[in-house]
mmCIF file of C-alpha atoms in Angstrom:
data_model
loop_
_atom_site.group_PDB
_atom_site.id
_atom_site.type_symbol
_atom_site.label_atom_id
_atom_site.label_comp_id
_atom_site.label_asym_id
_atom_site.label_seq_id
_atom_site.Cartn_x
_atom_site.Cartn_y
_atom_site.Cartn_z
ATOM 1 C CA MET A 565 29.056 21.849 -13.817
ATOM 2 C CA SER A 566 29.756 18.421 -15.258
ATOM 3 C CA LEU A 567 33.208 17.073 -15.966
ATOM 4 C CA SER A 568 32.428 16.814 -19.691
ATOM 5 C CA SER A 569 31.648 20.532 -19.871
ATOM 6 C CA VAL A 570 34.909 21.354 -18.032
ATOM 7 C CA GLY A 571 36.820 19.183 -20.523
ATOM 8 C CA ALA A 572 35.161 20.893 -23.474
ATOM 9 C CA ARG A 573 36.044 24.334 -22.113
ATOM 10 C CA SER A 574 39.674 23.241 -21.589
ATOM 11 C CA ARG A 575 39.917 21.963 -25.160
ATOM 12 C CA ASP A 576 38.458 25.211 -26.475
ATOM 13 C CA GLY A 577 40.947 27.225 -24.431
ATOM 14 C CA TYR A 578 43.837 25.041 -25.690
ATOM 15 C CA ARG A 579 42.767 25.573 -29.323
ATOM 16 C CA ALA A 580 42.455 29.312 -28.770
ATOM 17 C CA ILE A 581 45.941 29.692 -27.215
ATOM 18 C CA VAL A 582 48.118 27.172 -29.112
ATOM 19 C CA PRO A 583 48.695 27.830 -32.843
ATOM 20 C CA GLU A 584 47.188 25.278 -35.199
ATOM 21 C CA SER A 585 50.579 24.248 -36.623
ATOM 22 C CA THR A 586 51.847 23.558 -33.097
ATOM 23 C CA GLN A 587 48.731 21.512 -32.330
ATOM 24 C CA GLU A 588 49.377 19.375 -35.404
ATOM 25 C CA TRP A 589 53.040 18.849 -34.436
ATOM 26 C CA ILE A 590 52.054 17.826 -30.893
ATOM 27 C CA SER A 591 49.400 15.479 -32.265
ATOM 28 C CA GLU A 592 51.888 13.801 -34.626
ATOM 29 C CA ASN A 593 54.602 13.453 -31.979
ATOM 30 C CA SER A 594 52.492 12.744 -28.914
ATOM 31 C CA ALA A 595 54.013 9.258 -28.476
ATOM 32 C CA LEU A 596 57.522 10.733 -28.493
ATOM 33 C CA LEU A 597 56.557 13.401 -25.982
ATOM 34 C CA LEU A 598 55.229 10.753 -23.615
ATOM 35 C CA VAL A 599 58.427 8.736 -23.879
ATOM 36 C CA LEU A 600 60.878 11.636 -23.576
ATOM 37 C CA PRO A 601 60.740 12.103 -19.745
ATOM 38 C CA GLY A 602 61.436 8.428 -19.137
ATOM 39 C CA LEU A 603 64.124 8.409 -21.798
ATOM 40 C CA PHE A 604 65.761 11.439 -20.200
ATOM 41 C CA PHE A 605 65.974 9.894 -16.720
ATOM 42 C CA PHE A 606 67.061 6.546 -18.155
ATOM 43 C CA SER A 607 69.864 8.268 -20.041
ATOM 44 C CA LEU A 608 70.775 10.305 -16.977
ATOM 45 C CA PHE A 609 71.259 7.270 -14.759
ATOM 46 C CA MET A 610 72.767 5.043 -17.456
ATOM 47 C CA PHE A 611 75.070 7.330 -19.391
ATOM 48 C CA PHE A 612 76.167 9.894 -16.822
ATOM 49 C CA PRO A 613 78.201 7.358 -14.752
ATOM 50 C CA LEU A 614 79.694 6.020 -17.980
ATOM 51 C CA LEU A 615 80.665 9.475 -19.244
ATOM 52 C CA PHE A 616 82.067 10.484 -15.847
ATOM 53 C CA THR A 617 84.137 7.270 -15.738
ATOM 54 C CA ILE A 618 85.497 8.059 -19.202
ATOM 55 C CA TYR A 619 86.449 11.533 -17.973
ATOM 56 C CA LEU A 620 88.196 10.173 -14.857
ATOM 57 C CA SER A 621 90.151 7.672 -16.957
ATOM 58 C CA PHE A 622 91.951 10.590 -18.635
ATOM 59 C CA THR A 623 92.918 12.262 -15.363
ATOM 60 C CA ASP A 624 95.156 11.610 -12.367
ATOM 61 C CA ALA A 625 92.118 11.681 -10.079
ATOM 62 C CA GLU A 626 92.531 10.420 -6.535
ATOM 63 C CA PRO A 627 90.634 11.143 -3.284
ATOM 64 C CA ALA A 628 92.902 14.128 -2.541
ATOM 65 C CA THR A 629 92.017 15.820 -5.827
ATOM 66 C CA VAL A 630 88.683 14.634 -7.176
ATOM 67 C CA PHE A 631 86.633 15.856 -4.218
ATOM 68 C CA GLN A 632 88.312 19.262 -3.930
ATOM 69 C CA ASP A 633 86.667 22.431 -5.197
ATOM 70 C CA GLY A 634 87.545 22.590 -8.857
ATOM 71 C CA PRO A 635 87.515 25.401 -11.410
ATOM 72 C CA GLY A 636 84.364 27.359 -12.116
ATOM 73 C CA GLY A 637 82.013 26.962 -15.026
ATOM 74 C CA ILE A 638 79.185 24.475 -15.428
ATOM 75 C CA THR A 639 81.203 21.423 -14.379
ATOM 76 C CA GLY A 640 82.658 23.176 -11.354
ATOM 77 C CA PHE A 641 79.260 24.525 -10.334
ATOM 78 C CA PHE A 642 77.747 21.043 -10.265
ATOM 79 C CA GLY A 643 80.731 19.619 -8.408
ATOM 80 C CA LEU A 644 81.726 17.385 -11.310
ATOM 81 C CA ARG A 645 85.354 18.500 -11.316
ATOM 82 C CA GLY A 646 87.981 18.628 -8.639
ATOM 83 C CA VAL A 647 91.577 19.728 -9.055
ATOM 84 C CA GLU A 648 92.626 16.566 -10.896
ATOM 85 C CA ASN A 649 94.847 17.014 -13.944
ATOM 86 C CA PHE A 650 94.245 15.811 -17.488
ATOM 87 C CA VAL A 651 96.902 13.188 -18.317
ATOM 88 C CA GLY A 652 95.668 11.964 -21.702
ATOM 89 C CA LEU A 653 96.279 8.273 -22.373
ATOM 90 C CA GLU A 654 98.774 7.868 -19.561
ATOM 91 C CA ASN A 655 96.444 5.709 -17.452
ATOM 92 C CA TYR A 656 95.650 3.427 -20.393
ATOM 93 C CA VAL A 657 99.356 3.031 -21.255
ATOM 94 C CA SER A 658 100.133 2.266 -17.620
ATOM 95 C CA VAL A 659 97.314 -0.262 -17.343
ATOM 96 C CA LEU A 660 98.075 -2.052 -20.615
ATOM 97 C CA SER A 661 101.762 -2.343 -19.685
ATOM 98 C CA ASP A 662 100.970 -3.838 -16.273
ATOM 99 C CA PRO A 663 101.369 -7.672 -16.182
ATOM 100 C CA ALA A 664 98.748 -7.783 -13.412
ATOM 101 C CA PHE A 665 96.179 -6.408 -15.856
ATOM 102 C CA TRP A 666 96.819 -9.156 -18.417
ATOM 103 C CA ASN A 667 96.773 -11.803 -15.687
ATOM 104 C CA SER A 668 93.452 -10.423 -14.510
ATOM 105 C CA LEU A 669 92.039 -10.299 -18.039
ATOM 106 C CA GLY A 670 93.248 -13.834 -18.786
ATOM 107 C CA ILE A 671 91.806 -15.359 -15.620
ATOM 108 C CA THR A 672 88.545 -13.483 -16.265
ATOM 109 C CA TRP A 673 88.139 -14.927 -19.775
ATOM 110 C CA LEU A 674 89.036 -18.399 -18.460
ATOM 111 C CA PHE A 675 86.389 -17.951 -15.772
ATOM 112 C CA VAL A 676 83.845 -16.866 -18.403
ATOM 113 C CA ALA A 677 84.604 -19.761 -20.769
ATOM 114 C CA ILE A 678 84.451 -22.544 -18.173
ATOM 115 C CA SER A 679 81.561 -21.141 -16.135
ATOM 116 C CA VAL A 680 79.367 -20.591 -19.209
ATOM 117 C CA THR A 681 80.102 -24.131 -20.410
ATOM 118 C CA LEU A 682 79.148 -25.509 -16.993
ATOM 119 C CA LYS A 683 76.028 -23.377 -16.777
ATOM 120 C CA VAL A 684 74.780 -24.337 -20.222
ATOM 121 C CA ALA A 685 75.528 -28.049 -19.716
ATOM 122 C CA PHE A 686 73.956 -28.214 -16.256
ATOM 123 C CA GLY A 687 70.995 -26.067 -17.276
ATOM 124 C CA LEU A 688 70.367 -28.212 -20.364
ATOM 125 C CA PHE A 689 70.586 -31.405 -18.298
ATOM 126 C CA LEU A 690 68.064 -30.145 -15.747
ATOM 127 C CA ALA A 691 65.765 -28.756 -18.446
ATOM 128 C CA MET A 692 65.716 -32.114 -20.224
ATOM 129 C CA LEU A 693 65.015 -33.756 -16.878
ATOM 130 C CA VAL A 694 62.045 -31.580 -15.925
ATOM 131 C CA THR A 695 60.483 -31.830 -19.401
ATOM 132 C CA SER A 696 60.834 -35.597 -19.683
ATOM 133 C CA ASP A 697 57.629 -37.615 -19.758
ATOM 134 C CA ARG A 698 59.260 -40.200 -17.515
ATOM 135 C CA VAL A 699 59.749 -37.799 -14.588
ATOM 136 C CA ARG A 700 56.901 -37.436 -12.109
ATOM 137 C CA GLY A 701 56.315 -34.314 -10.036
ATOM 138 C CA LYS A 702 57.890 -32.065 -12.651
ATOM 139 C CA ARG A 703 55.901 -29.055 -11.475
ATOM 140 C CA TYR A 704 57.333 -29.281 -7.955
ATOM 141 C CA LEU A 705 60.786 -30.054 -9.300
ATOM 142 C CA ARG A 706 60.761 -26.846 -11.368
ATOM 143 C CA SER A 707 59.811 -24.841 -8.290
ATOM 144 C CA ILE A 708 62.711 -26.301 -6.339
ATOM 145 C CA ILE A 709 65.190 -25.764 -9.152
ATOM 146 C CA ILE A 710 64.669 -22.006 -9.354
ATOM 147 C CA ILE A 711 65.038 -21.430 -5.592
ATOM 148 C CA PRO A 712 68.699 -20.280 -5.877
ATOM 149 C CA TRP A 713 67.495 -17.534 -8.212
ATOM 150 C CA ALA A 714 65.168 -16.185 -5.538
ATOM 151 C CA LEU A 715 67.909 -15.758 -2.935
ATOM 152 C CA PRO A 716 70.092 -12.632 -2.679
ATOM 153 C CA PRO A 717 73.462 -13.356 -4.344
ATOM 154 C CA ILE A 718 75.432 -12.140 -1.325
ATOM 155 C CA PHE A 719 73.548 -14.620 0.880
ATOM 156 C CA THR A 720 74.238 -17.529 -1.492
ATOM 157 C CA ILE A 721 77.896 -16.577 -1.886
ATOM 158 C CA THR A 722 78.355 -16.340 1.888
ATOM 159 C CA ILE A 723 76.833 -19.797 2.313
ATOM 160 C CA TRP A 724 79.199 -21.231 -0.313
ATOM 161 C CA ARG A 725 82.115 -19.545 1.422
ATOM 162 C CA GLY A 726 81.160 -21.471 4.542
ATOM 163 C CA VAL A 727 80.881 -24.699 2.538
ATOM 164 C CA PHE A 728 84.483 -24.299 1.370
ATOM 165 C CA SER A 729 85.766 -23.301 4.764
ATOM 166 C CA SER A 730 89.328 -24.456 5.356
ATOM 167 C CA ALA A 731 88.294 -25.803 8.736
ATOM 168 C CA ARG A 732 87.972 -29.544 9.140
ATOM 169 C CA PHE A 733 84.232 -29.212 9.785
ATOM 170 C CA GLY A 734 83.681 -27.353 6.508
ATOM 171 C CA LEU A 735 81.111 -29.197 4.390
ATOM 172 C CA ALA A 736 83.474 -29.619 1.417
ATOM 173 C CA ASN A 737 86.228 -30.987 3.650
ATOM 174 C CA GLN A 738 83.785 -33.364 5.317
ATOM 175 C CA ALA A 739 82.670 -34.565 1.866
ATOM 176 C CA ILE A 740 86.200 -35.367 0.689
ATOM 177 C CA ALA A 741 86.999 -36.966 4.056
ATOM 178 C CA VAL A 742 84.511 -39.692 3.109
ATOM 179 C CA PHE A 743 86.975 -40.707 0.380
ATOM 180 C CA GLY A 744 89.931 -40.657 2.765
ATOM 181 C CA MET A 745 91.291 -37.310 1.588
ATOM 182 C CA ALA A 746 92.906 -34.782 3.903
ATOM 183 C CA PRO A 747 91.193 -31.399 4.511
ATOM 184 C CA LYS A 748 91.961 -28.771 1.874
ATOM 185 C CA SER A 749 92.708 -25.111 2.312
ATOM 186 C CA TRP A 750 90.411 -24.209 -0.561
ATOM 187 C CA PHE A 751 91.109 -20.507 -0.789
ATOM 188 C CA ASN A 752 94.888 -20.697 -0.398
ATOM 189 C CA ASP A 753 95.491 -22.704 -3.550
ATOM 190 C CA ARG A 754 95.012 -20.805 -6.812
ATOM 191 C CA TRP A 755 93.196 -23.441 -8.816
ATOM 192 C CA LEU A 756 91.202 -24.840 -5.926
ATOM 193 C CA ALA A 757 89.990 -21.303 -5.239
ATOM 194 C CA PHE A 758 89.242 -20.849 -8.936
ATOM 195 C CA GLY A 759 87.202 -24.072 -8.859
ATOM 196 C CA THR A 760 85.144 -22.755 -5.945
ATOM 197 C CA TYR A 761 84.432 -19.602 -7.985
ATOM 198 C CA LEU A 762 83.195 -21.726 -10.897
ATOM 199 C CA LEU A 763 80.962 -23.927 -8.775
ATOM 200 C CA THR A 764 79.377 -20.950 -7.036
ATOM 201 C CA GLU A 765 78.877 -19.047 -10.300
ATOM 202 C CA MET A 766 77.185 -22.091 -11.837
ATOM 203 C CA TRP A 767 74.912 -22.364 -8.818
ATOM 204 C CA LEU A 768 73.929 -18.701 -9.072
ATOM 205 C CA ALA A 769 73.104 -18.757 -12.788
ATOM 206 C CA TYR A 770 71.807 -22.225 -13.648
ATOM 207 C CA PRO A 771 68.131 -21.380 -12.839
ATOM 208 C CA PHE A 772 68.189 -18.742 -15.580
ATOM 209 C CA MET A 773 69.561 -21.257 -18.075
ATOM 210 C CA VAL A 774 66.967 -23.835 -17.000
ATOM 211 C CA ILE A 775 64.055 -21.427 -17.485
ATOM 212 C CA ILE A 776 65.226 -20.363 -20.953
ATOM 213 C CA THR A 777 65.973 -23.936 -22.023
ATOM 214 C CA VAL A 778 62.670 -25.314 -20.717
ATOM 215 C CA SER A 779 60.799 -22.620 -22.653
ATOM 216 C CA ALA A 780 62.766 -23.509 -25.795
ATOM 217 C CA LEU A 781 62.183 -27.235 -25.343
ATOM 218 C CA GLN A 782 58.442 -26.719 -24.946
ATOM 219 C CA ALA A 783 58.418 -24.873 -28.289
ATOM 220 C CA VAL A 784 59.943 -27.817 -30.202
ATOM 221 C CA PRO A 785 57.133 -29.186 -32.425
ATOM 222 C CA ASP A 786 56.001 -32.665 -31.404
ATOM 223 C CA ASP A 787 55.621 -33.509 -35.109
ATOM 224 C CA LEU A 788 59.384 -33.263 -35.571
ATOM 225 C CA ILE A 789 60.037 -35.600 -32.644
ATOM 226 C CA ASP A 790 57.393 -38.070 -33.838
ATOM 227 C CA ALA A 791 58.758 -38.007 -37.402
ATOM 228 C CA ALA A 792 62.261 -38.725 -36.104
ATOM 229 C CA LYS A 793 60.913 -41.644 -34.054
ATOM 230 C CA VAL A 794 59.135 -43.028 -37.118
ATOM 231 C CA ASP A 795 62.435 -42.814 -39.011
ATOM 232 C CA GLY A 796 64.008 -44.938 -36.301
ATOM 233 C CA ALA A 797 66.141 -42.215 -34.699
ATOM 234 C CA GLY A 798 67.225 -42.997 -31.144
ATOM 235 C CA PHE A 799 67.308 -40.562 -28.246
ATOM 236 C CA VAL A 800 70.817 -39.321 -28.995
ATOM 237 C CA HIS A 801 70.107 -38.779 -32.704
ATOM 238 C CA ARG A 802 66.830 -36.985 -31.923
ATOM 239 C CA PHE A 803 68.605 -34.802 -29.403
ATOM 240 C CA LEU A 804 71.480 -33.867 -31.727
ATOM 241 C CA ASN A 805 69.540 -33.504 -34.982
ATOM 242 C CA VAL A 806 66.125 -32.246 -33.847
ATOM 243 C CA THR A 807 66.255 -30.821 -30.329
ATOM 244 C CA VAL A 808 69.596 -28.978 -30.436
ATOM 245 C CA PRO A 809 68.930 -27.137 -33.745
ATOM 246 C CA SER A 810 65.480 -26.117 -32.459
ATOM 247 C CA ILE A 811 66.708 -24.649 -29.169
ATOM 248 C CA LYS A 812 70.074 -23.340 -30.381
ATOM 249 C CA ARG A 813 69.164 -19.670 -30.751
ATOM 250 C CA PRO A 814 67.456 -19.060 -27.364
ATOM 251 C CA VAL A 815 70.101 -21.070 -25.513
ATOM 252 C CA MET A 816 72.869 -19.168 -27.297
ATOM 253 C CA PHE A 817 71.203 -15.865 -26.446
ATOM 254 C CA ALA A 818 70.968 -16.879 -22.779
ATOM 255 C CA ALA A 819 74.600 -18.030 -22.846
ATOM 256 C CA ILE A 820 75.721 -14.617 -24.128
ATOM 257 C CA LEU A 821 73.810 -12.837 -21.380
ATOM 258 C CA THR A 822 75.175 -15.081 -18.674
ATOM 259 C CA ALA A 823 78.681 -14.721 -20.162
ATOM 260 C CA ALA A 824 78.401 -10.970 -19.690
ATOM 261 C CA ALA A 825 77.315 -11.557 -16.082
ATOM 262 C CA SER A 826 80.328 -13.837 -15.533
ATOM 263 C CA PHE A 827 82.660 -11.247 -17.054
ATOM 264 C CA THR A 828 81.461 -8.641 -14.556
ATOM 265 C CA GLN A 829 81.480 -10.995 -11.566
ATOM 266 C CA PHE A 830 82.776 -9.195 -8.494
ATOM 267 C CA LEU A 831 81.146 -10.581 -5.362
ATOM 268 C CA ILE A 832 82.400 -14.177 -5.524
ATOM 269 C CA PRO A 833 86.164 -13.465 -5.559
ATOM 270 C CA TYR A 834 85.721 -10.496 -3.223
ATOM 271 C CA VAL A 835 83.791 -12.434 -0.572
ATOM 272 C CA PHE A 836 85.775 -15.677 -0.919
ATOM 273 C CA ASN A 837 89.391 -14.524 -0.727
ATOM 274 C CA ARG A 838 89.700 -11.058 -2.340
ATOM 275 C CA GLY A 839 90.791 -12.658 -5.612
ATOM 276 C CA GLY A 840 93.603 -14.570 -3.939
ATOM 277 C CA PRO A 841 95.803 -16.155 -3.092
ATOM 278 C CA GLY A 842 97.715 -12.917 -3.475
ATOM 279 C CA ARG A 843 96.204 -11.356 -6.623
ATOM 280 C CA ALA A 844 96.307 -14.533 -8.727
ATOM 281 C CA ASN A 845 92.520 -14.866 -9.183
ATOM 282 C CA GLU A 846 91.636 -11.199 -9.315
ATOM 283 C CA LEU A 847 88.863 -10.941 -11.904
ATOM 284 C CA ILE A 848 88.895 -7.762 -13.968
ATOM 285 C CA ILE A 849 86.204 -5.853 -12.053
ATOM 286 C CA LEU A 850 87.813 -6.656 -8.713
ATOM 287 C CA TYR A 851 91.170 -5.600 -10.166
ATOM 288 C CA GLY A 852 89.752 -2.216 -11.195
ATOM 289 C CA TYR A 853 87.960 -1.812 -7.864
ATOM 290 C CA ARG A 854 91.149 -2.482 -5.909
ATOM 291 C CA GLU A 855 93.183 -0.040 -7.996
ATOM 292 C CA ALA A 856 90.562 2.659 -7.449
ATOM 293 C CA PHE A 857 89.580 2.186 -3.815
ATOM 294 C CA THR A 858 92.486 0.339 -2.198
ATOM 295 C CA PHE A 859 95.331 2.177 -3.918
ATOM 296 C CA ASP A 860 93.313 5.413 -4.361
ATOM 297 C CA ALA A 861 94.098 5.574 -8.087
ATOM 298 C CA TYR A 862 90.707 6.624 -9.417
ATOM 299 C CA GLY A 863 92.097 7.476 -12.850
ATOM 300 C CA ALA A 864 93.769 4.082 -13.292
ATOM 301 C CA GLY A 865 90.701 2.299 -11.905
ATOM 302 C CA ALA A 866 88.469 4.137 -14.370
ATOM 303 C CA ALA A 867 90.832 3.216 -17.225
ATOM 304 C CA ILE A 868 90.637 -0.455 -16.206
ATOM 305 C CA MET A 869 86.844 -0.330 -16.112
ATOM 306 C CA MET A 870 86.638 1.341 -19.518
ATOM 307 C CA THR A 871 89.029 -1.220 -20.986
ATOM 308 C CA ALA A 872 86.812 -3.963 -19.572
ATOM 309 C CA VAL A 873 83.766 -2.289 -21.131
ATOM 310 C CA VAL A 874 85.503 -2.299 -24.520
ATOM 311 C CA PHE A 875 86.426 -5.981 -24.247
ATOM 312 C CA ILE A 876 82.954 -7.104 -23.165
ATOM 313 C CA GLY A 877 81.361 -4.861 -25.824
ATOM 314 C CA ILE A 878 83.466 -6.441 -28.569
ATOM 315 C CA PHE A 879 82.621 -9.888 -27.239
ATOM 316 C CA MET A 880 78.885 -9.168 -27.175
ATOM 317 C CA LEU A 881 78.879 -7.749 -30.702
ATOM 318 C CA ALA A 882 80.947 -10.635 -32.061
ATOM 319 C CA ALA A 883 78.764 -13.220 -30.318
ATOM 320 C CA VAL A 884 75.536 -11.689 -31.620
ATOM 321 C CA TRP A 885 76.988 -11.348 -35.118
ATOM 322 C CA LYS A 886 78.517 -14.829 -35.303
ATOM 323 C CA GLY A 887 75.450 -16.386 -33.705
ATOM 324 C CA GLN A 888 73.213 -14.552 -36.186
ATOM 325 C CA LEU A 889 70.996 -13.585 -33.260
ATOM 326 C CA ALA A 890 70.016 -10.231 -34.756
ATOM 327 C CA GLU A 891 68.444 -11.754 -37.861
ATOM 328 C CA GLY A 892 64.853 -10.691 -38.314
ATOM 329 C CA VAL A 893 65.219 -7.806 -35.828
ATOM 330 C CA ASN A 894 64.385 -4.434 -37.322
#
């Protein structure tokens, strides 16, 4: 029996069993049916943690209560509830009235603003460099530039932590010793530590900015550049009036994405000095993590995380709206 005959018999059996109206509905919605399993698992892994965090933020959950056998019903059967109590907005009121929260939020936005500026400026500089006609070996230079992107972040951050070691033989201290400066205790001074965060964050993210900017620069029509040259425009005028308007949208889009990554940065302050000295440089995610897992206040930690989600969501929407990045998207 050939495979074609088996297929024909299967189709005949399908038509005999399934009503014609159902066959038509399946035929019209076949694309949706193919997507639904993937959409289900995507939603499960994306939205379940978010919904569970929202639930915890309205409770007094802590290790002694959240992992205990809770009440029956569907949530109890699946182990989703312990014996934690519903406390309404108490966690949010407590968090928003805590000066440490506003310090954490303020230092986080400062970190985002400065690090994104550095990343965009450095990425634009390198992109202009590797697309210049006067630079030889651009292909190899591009390969070298994206190396930091290929390394695990925890590896890169650990290396930078060694660079800023307070010991005299730390690379940063050896570098400033060349200028006659005394060794610094980089992680024990608030703003020195903050500077090390910024430098490391820029190092982690600049390859992404370079790739996006190089792609945008390569899409700038040569006719525009040539016309500007014919009009007598110098390099600076061509850059400001031709290049920047042409690459503005992709660079802005990349800046928004990398701003979101900076807002959720956790590893750098955690590995360097736990957001120190003290809790002065505790970025918002580290602040929420510490409340949840150091002080065992899962409810308060969840409230901090949800507040951070709201702030970053508002920022993303405002940036996309003000940057008109959604124009032309259906």
